PDB file of C-alpha atoms in Angstrom:
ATOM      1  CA  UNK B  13       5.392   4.201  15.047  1.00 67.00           C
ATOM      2  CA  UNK B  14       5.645   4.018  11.651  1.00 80.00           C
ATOM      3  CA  UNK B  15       1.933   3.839   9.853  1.00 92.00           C
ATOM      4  CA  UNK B  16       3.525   3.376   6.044  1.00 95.00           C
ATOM      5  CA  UNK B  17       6.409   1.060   5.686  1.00 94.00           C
ATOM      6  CA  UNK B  18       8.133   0.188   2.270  1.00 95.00           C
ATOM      7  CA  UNK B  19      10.407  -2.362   4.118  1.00 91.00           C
ATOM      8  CA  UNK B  20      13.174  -2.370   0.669  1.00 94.00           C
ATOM      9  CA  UNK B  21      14.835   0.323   0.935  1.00 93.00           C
ATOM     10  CA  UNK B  22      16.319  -0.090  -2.517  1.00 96.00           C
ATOM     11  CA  UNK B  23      15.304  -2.294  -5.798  1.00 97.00           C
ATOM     12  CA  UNK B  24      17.383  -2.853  -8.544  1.00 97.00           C
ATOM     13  CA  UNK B  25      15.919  -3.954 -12.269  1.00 98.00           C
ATOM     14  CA  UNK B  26      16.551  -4.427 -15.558  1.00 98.00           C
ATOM     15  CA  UNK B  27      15.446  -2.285 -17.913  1.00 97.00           C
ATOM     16  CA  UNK B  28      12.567  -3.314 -20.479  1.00 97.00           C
ATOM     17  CA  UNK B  29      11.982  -5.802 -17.160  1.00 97.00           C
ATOM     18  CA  UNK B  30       8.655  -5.300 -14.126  1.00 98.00           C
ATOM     19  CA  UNK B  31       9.302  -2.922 -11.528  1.00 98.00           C
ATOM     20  CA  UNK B  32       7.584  -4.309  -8.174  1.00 98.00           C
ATOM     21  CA  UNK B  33       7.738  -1.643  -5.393  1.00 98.00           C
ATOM     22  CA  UNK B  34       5.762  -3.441  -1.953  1.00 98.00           C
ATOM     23  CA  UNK B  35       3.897  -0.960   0.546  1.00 97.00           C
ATOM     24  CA  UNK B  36       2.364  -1.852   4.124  1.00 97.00           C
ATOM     25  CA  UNK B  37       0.289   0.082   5.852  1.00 97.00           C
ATOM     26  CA  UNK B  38      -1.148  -0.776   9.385  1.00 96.00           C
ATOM     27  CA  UNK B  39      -3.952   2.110   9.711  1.00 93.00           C
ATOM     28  CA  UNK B  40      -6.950   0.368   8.634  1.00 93.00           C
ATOM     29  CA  UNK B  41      -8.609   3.647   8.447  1.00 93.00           C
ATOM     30  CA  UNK B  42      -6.970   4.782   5.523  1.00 93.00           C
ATOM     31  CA  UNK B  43      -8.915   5.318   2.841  1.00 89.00           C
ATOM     32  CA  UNK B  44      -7.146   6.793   0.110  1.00 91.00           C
ATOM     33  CA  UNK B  45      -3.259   6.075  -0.821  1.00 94.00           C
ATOM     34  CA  UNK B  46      -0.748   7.877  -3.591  1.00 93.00           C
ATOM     35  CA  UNK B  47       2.600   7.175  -4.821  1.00 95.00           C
ATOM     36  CA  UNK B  48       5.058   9.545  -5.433  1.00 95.00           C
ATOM     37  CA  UNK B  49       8.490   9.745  -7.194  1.00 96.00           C
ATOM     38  CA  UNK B  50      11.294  11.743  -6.399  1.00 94.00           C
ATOM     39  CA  UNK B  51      14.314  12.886  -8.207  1.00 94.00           C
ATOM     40  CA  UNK B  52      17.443  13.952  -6.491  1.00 88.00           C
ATOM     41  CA  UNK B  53      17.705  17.768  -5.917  1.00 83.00           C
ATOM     42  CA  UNK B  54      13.842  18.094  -7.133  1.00 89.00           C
ATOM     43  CA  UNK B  55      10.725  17.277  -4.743  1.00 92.00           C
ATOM     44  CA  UNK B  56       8.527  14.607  -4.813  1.00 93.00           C
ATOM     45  CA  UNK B  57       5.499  14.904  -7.675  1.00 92.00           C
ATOM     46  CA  UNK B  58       2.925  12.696  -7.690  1.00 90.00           C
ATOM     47  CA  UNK B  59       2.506   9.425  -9.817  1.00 94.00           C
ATOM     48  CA  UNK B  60      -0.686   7.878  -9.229  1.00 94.00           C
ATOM     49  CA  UNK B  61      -3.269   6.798  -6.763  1.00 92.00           C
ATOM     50  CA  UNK B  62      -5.852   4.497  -5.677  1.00 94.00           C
ATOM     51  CA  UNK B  63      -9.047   4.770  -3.585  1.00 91.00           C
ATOM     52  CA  UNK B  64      -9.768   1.921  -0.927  1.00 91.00           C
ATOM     53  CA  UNK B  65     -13.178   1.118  -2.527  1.00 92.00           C
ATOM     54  CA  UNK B  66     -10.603   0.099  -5.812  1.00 93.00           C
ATOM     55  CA  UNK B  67      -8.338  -2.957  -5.879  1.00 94.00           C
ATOM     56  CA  UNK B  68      -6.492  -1.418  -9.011  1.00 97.00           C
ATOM     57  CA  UNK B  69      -5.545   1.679 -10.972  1.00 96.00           C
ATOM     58  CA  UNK B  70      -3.636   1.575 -14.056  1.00 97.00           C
ATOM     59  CA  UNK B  71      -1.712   4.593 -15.356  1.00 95.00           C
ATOM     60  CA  UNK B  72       0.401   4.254 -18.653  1.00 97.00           C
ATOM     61  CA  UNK B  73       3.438   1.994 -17.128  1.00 97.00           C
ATOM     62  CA  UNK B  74       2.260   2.371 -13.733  1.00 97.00           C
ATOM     63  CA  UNK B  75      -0.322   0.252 -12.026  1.00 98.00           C
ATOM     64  CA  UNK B  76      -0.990   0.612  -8.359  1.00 98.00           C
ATOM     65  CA  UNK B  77      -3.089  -2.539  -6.780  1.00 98.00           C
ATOM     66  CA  UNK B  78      -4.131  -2.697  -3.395  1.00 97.00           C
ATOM     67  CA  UNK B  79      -5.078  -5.617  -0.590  1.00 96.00           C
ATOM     68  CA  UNK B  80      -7.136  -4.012   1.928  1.00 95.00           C
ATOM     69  CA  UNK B  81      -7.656  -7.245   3.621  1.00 95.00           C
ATOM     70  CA  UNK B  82      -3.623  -6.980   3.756  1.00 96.00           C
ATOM     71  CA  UNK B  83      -3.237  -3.521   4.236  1.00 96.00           C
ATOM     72  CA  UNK B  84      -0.726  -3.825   1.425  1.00 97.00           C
ATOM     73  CA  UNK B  85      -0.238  -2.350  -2.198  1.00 96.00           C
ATOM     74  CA  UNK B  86       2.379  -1.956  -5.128  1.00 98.00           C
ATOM     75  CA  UNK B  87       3.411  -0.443  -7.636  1.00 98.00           C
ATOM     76  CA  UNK B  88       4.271  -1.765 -10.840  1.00 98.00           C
ATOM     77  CA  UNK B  89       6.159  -0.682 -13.851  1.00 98.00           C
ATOM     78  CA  UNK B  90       6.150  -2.247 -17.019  1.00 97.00           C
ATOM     79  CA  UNK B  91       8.353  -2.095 -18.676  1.00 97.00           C
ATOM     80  CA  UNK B  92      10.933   0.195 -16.930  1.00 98.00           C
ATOM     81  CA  UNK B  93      13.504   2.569 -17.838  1.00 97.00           C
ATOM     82  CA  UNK B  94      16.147   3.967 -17.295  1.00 97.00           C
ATOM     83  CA  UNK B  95      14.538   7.301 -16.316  1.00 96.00           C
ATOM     84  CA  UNK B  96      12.366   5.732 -13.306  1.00 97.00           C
ATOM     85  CA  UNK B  97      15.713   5.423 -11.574  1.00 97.00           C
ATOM     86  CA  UNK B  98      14.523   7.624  -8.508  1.00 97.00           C
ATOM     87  CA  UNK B  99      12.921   7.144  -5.187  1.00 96.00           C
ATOM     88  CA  UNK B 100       9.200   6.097  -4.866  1.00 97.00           C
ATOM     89  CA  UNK B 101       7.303   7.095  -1.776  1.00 96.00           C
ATOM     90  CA  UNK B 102       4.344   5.405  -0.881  1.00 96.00           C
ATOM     91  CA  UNK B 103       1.456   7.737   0.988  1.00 94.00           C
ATOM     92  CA  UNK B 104      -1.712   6.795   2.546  1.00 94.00           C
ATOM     93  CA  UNK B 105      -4.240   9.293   4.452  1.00 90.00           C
ATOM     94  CA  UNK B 106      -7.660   8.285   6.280  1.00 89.00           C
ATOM     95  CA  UNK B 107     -10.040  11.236   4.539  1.00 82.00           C
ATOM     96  CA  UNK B 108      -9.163  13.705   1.871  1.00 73.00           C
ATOM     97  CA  UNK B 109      -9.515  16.493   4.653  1.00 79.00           C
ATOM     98  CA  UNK B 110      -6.510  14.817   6.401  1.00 83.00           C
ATOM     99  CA  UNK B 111      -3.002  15.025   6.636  1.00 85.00           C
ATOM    100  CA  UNK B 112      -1.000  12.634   3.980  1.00 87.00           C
ATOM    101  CA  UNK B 113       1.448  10.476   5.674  1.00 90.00           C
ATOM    102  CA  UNK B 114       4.639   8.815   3.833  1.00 92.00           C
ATOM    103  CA  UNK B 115       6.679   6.584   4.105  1.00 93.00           C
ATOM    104  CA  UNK B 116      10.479   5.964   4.407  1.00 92.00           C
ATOM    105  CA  UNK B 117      10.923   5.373   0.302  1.00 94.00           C
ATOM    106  CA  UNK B 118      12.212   3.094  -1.770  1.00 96.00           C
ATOM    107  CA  UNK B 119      15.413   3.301  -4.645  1.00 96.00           C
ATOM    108  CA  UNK B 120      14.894   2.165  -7.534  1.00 98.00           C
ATOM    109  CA  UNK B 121      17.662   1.711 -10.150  1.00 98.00           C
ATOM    110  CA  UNK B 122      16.601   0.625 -13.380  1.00 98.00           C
ATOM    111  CA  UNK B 123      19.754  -0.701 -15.425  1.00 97.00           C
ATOM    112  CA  UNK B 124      20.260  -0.007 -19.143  1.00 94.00           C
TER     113      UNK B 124
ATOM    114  CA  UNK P  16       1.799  28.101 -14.363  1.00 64.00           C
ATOM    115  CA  UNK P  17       4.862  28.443 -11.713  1.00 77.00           C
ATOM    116  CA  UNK P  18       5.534  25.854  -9.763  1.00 92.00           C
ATOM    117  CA  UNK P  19       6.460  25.615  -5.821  1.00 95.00           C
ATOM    118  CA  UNK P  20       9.215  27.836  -5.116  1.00 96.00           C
ATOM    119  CA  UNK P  21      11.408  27.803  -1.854  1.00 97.00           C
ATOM    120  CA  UNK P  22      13.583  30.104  -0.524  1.00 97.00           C
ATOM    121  CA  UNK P  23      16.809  29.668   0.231  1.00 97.00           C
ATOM    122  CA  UNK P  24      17.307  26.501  -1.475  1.00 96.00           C
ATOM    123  CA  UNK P  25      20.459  25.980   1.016  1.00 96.00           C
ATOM    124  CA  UNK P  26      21.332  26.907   4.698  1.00 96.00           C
ATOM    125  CA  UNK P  27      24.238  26.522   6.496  1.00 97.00           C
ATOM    126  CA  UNK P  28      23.081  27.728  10.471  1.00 97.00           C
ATOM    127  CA  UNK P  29      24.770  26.731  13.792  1.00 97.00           C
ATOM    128  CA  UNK P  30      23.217  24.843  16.790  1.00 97.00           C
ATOM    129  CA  UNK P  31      21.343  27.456  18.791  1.00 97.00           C
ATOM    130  CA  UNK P  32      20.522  29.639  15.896  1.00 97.00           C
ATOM    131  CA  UNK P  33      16.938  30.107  14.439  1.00 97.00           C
ATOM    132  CA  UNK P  34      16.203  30.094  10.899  1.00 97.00           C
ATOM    133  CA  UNK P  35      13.167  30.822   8.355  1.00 98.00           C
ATOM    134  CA  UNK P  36      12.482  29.137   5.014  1.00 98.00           C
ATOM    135  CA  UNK P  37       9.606  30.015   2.772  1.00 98.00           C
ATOM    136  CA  UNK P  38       7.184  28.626   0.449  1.00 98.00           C
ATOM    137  CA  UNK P  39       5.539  30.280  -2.356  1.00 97.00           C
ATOM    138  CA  UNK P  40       2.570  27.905  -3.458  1.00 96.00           C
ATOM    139  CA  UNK P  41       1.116  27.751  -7.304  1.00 94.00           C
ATOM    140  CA  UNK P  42      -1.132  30.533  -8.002  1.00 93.00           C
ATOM    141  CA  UNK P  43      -4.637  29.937  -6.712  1.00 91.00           C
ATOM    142  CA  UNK P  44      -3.604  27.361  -4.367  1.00 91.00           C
ATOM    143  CA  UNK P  45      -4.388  28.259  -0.645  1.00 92.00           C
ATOM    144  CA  UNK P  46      -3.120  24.942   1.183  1.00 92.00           C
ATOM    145  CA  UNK P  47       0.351  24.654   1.959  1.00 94.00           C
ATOM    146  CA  UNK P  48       2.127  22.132   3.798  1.00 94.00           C
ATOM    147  CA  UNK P  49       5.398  21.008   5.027  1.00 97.00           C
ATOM    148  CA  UNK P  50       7.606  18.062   5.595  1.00 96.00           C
ATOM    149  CA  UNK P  51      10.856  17.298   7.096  1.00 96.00           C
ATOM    150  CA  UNK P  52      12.820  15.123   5.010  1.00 93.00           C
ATOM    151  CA  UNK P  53      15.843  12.528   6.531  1.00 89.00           C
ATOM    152  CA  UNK P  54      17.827   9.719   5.219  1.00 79.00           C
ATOM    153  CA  UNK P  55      15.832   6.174   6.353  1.00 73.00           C
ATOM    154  CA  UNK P  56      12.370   8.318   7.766  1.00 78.00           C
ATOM    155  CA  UNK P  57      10.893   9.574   4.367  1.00 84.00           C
ATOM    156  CA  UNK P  58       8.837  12.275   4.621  1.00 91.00           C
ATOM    157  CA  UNK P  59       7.711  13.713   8.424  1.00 93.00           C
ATOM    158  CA  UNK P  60       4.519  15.654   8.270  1.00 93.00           C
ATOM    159  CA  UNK P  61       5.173  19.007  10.458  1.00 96.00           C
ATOM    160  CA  UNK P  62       1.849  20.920   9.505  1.00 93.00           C
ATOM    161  CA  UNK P  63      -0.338  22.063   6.986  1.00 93.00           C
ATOM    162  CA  UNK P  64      -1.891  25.731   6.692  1.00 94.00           C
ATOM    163  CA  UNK P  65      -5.196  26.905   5.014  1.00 93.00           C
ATOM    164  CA  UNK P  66      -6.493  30.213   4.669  1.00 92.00           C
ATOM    165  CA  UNK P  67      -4.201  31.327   6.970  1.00 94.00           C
ATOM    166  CA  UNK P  68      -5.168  28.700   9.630  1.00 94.00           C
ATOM    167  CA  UNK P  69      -2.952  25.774  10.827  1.00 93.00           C
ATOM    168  CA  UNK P  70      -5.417  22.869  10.177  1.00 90.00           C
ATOM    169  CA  UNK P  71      -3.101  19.747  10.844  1.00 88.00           C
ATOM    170  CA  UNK P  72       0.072  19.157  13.141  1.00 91.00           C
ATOM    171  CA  UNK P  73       2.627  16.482  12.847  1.00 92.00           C
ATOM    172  CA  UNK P  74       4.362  15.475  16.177  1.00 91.00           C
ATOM    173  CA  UNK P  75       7.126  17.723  16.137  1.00 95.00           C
ATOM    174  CA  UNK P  76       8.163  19.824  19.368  1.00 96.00           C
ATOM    175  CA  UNK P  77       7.181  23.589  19.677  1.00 95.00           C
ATOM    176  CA  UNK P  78      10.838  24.733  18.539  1.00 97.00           C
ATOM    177  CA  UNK P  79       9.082  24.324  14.917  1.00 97.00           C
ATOM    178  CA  UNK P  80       6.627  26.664  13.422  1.00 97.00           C
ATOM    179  CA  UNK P  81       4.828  28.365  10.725  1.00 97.00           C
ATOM    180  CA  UNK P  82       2.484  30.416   9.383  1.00 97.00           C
ATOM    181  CA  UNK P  83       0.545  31.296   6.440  1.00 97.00           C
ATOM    182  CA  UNK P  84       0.113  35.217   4.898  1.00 97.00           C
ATOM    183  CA  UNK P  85      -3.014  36.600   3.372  1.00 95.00           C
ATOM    184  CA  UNK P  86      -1.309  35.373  -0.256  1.00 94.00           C
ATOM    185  CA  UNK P  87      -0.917  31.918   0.732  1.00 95.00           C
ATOM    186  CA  UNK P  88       2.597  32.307   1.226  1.00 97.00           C
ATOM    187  CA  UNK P  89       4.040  30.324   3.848  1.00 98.00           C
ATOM    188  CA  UNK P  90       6.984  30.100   6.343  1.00 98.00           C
ATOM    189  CA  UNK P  91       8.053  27.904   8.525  1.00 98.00           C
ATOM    190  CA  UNK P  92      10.896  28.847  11.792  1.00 98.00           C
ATOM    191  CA  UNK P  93      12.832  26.491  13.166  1.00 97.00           C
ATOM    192  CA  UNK P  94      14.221  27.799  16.724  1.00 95.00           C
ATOM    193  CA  UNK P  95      16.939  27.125  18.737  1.00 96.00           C
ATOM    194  CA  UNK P  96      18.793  24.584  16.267  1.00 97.00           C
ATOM    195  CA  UNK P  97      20.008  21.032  17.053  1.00 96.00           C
ATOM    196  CA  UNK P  98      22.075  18.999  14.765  1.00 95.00           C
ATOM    197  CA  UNK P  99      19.308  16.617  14.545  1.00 94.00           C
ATOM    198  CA  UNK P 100      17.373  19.642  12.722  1.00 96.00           C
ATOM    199  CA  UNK P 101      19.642  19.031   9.592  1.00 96.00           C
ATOM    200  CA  UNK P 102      17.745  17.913   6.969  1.00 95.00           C
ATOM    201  CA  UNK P 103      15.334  18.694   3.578  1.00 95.00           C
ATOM    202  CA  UNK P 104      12.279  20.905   4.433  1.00 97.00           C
ATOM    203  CA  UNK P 105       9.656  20.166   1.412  1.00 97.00           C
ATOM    204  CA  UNK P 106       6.808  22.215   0.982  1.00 96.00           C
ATOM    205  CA  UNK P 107       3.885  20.991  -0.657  1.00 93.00           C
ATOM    206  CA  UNK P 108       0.461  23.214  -2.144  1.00 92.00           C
ATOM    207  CA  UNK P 109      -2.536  21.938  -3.177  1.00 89.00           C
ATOM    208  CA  UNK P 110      -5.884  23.764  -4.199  1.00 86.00           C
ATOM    209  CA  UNK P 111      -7.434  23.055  -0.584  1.00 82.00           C
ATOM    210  CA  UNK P 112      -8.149  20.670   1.619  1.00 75.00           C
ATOM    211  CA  UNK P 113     -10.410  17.583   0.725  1.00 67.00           C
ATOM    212  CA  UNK P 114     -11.698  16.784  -2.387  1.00 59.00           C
ATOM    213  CA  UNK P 115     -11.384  13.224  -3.969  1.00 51.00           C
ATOM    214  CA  UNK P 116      -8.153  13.989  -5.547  1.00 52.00           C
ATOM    215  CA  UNK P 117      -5.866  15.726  -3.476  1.00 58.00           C
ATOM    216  CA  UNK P 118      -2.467  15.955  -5.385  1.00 76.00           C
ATOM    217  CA  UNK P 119      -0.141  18.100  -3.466  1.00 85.00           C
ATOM    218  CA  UNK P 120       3.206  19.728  -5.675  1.00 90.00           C
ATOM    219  CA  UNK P 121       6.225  19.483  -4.264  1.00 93.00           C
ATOM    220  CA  UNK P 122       8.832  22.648  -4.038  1.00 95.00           C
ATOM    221  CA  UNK P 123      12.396  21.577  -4.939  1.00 95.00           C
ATOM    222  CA  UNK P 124      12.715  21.719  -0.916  1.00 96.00           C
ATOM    223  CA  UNK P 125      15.431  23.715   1.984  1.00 97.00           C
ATOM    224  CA  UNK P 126      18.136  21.704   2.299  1.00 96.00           C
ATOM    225  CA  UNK P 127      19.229  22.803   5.908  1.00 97.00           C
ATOM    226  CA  UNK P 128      23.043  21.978   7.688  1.00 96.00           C
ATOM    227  CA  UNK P 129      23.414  22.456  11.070  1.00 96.00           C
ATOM    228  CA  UNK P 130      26.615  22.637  12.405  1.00 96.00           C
TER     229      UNK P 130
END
């Protein structure tokens, strides 16, 4: 059972253009989520992150918002490049004491 | 500061076989945790050690393992190797458990084959 689910597995996008990557979560108990970005060949580093008392985060490019009454959030790049082509997990956990659980990942190719 | 290392960074074993990667965290950091990485399932949690103690365990079967030394180095044993097994192994430190920001950094990962 899958508690994190970023049902695209890839996204395609123009470059200068918004990058929207869509996360589900169905653990209502989770109370803090993170995005990550991977690389091929490298591991994943972290990118940003929101608590559940927020509804948004903003980062440089990156902006994470969140719908708790969903249990959704995105991420979104503005404006994207060419060097965000990589894969972007989304994360949740339910206390900062507990494990961090991903999901699947999505690939994003951002086209010159 | 030096980042995550993991040794080997590739692993060719055959089914039946047993293997050991490691995990050298960032200096100072005494959690360590690792994932199992496959095409379509993202990251799978397998455990997480702190001071030496296994404080979280992913639902993986006994044939995986790990531990944690006195220098936060980690390692993790696979045993008795199925094909299914074949996959990235990621390790991830962090400072310690909790706190409001708990960033974890990545190793460049095991890439395992079994064959």
């Amino acid at each position: 059972d899958q508690q994190v689910k970023q049902n695209s597995p890839s996204l395609s996008v123009q470059e200068g253009r918004i990058s929207i990557l869509n996360c589900d979560y169905t653990n209502s108990m989770f109370d803090y989520f993170l995005w990550y970005k991977k690389y091929p060949a490298e591991g994943p580093t972290f990118l940003i992150s929101i608590s559940s008392i927020k509804d948004k985060n903003e980062d440089g490019r990156f902006t994470v918002f969140l719908n708790k009454s969903a249990k959704h959030l995105s991420l979104h790049i503005v404006p994207s490049q060419p060097g965000d082509s990589a894969v972007y997990f989304c994360a949740a956990r339910k206390t900062s004491y507990d494990k961090v659980i991903f999901g699947p990942g999505t690939s994003l190719s951002v086209i010159p | 500061k030096a980042g995550v290392t993991q040794t080997p960074r590739y692993l060719i074993k055959t089914r039946g076989q047993q293997v050991t990667l490691s995990c050298s965290p960032i200096s100072g950091h005494r959690s360590v945790s690792w994932y199992q990485q496959t095409p379509g399932q993202g990251l799978q949690f397998l455990f997480e050690y702190f001071s030496e103690t296994q404080r979280n365990k992913g639902n993986f079967p006994g044939r995986f393992s790990g531990r944690q030394f006195s220098n936060s180095r980690s390692e993790m044993n696979v045993s008795t190797l199925e094909l299914g097994d074949s996959a990235l192994y990621l390790c991830a430190s962090s400072p310690g458990p909790g706190g409001p920001h708990n960033e974890q950094f990545f190793g460049p990962g095991t890439r395992l084959t079994v064959l």
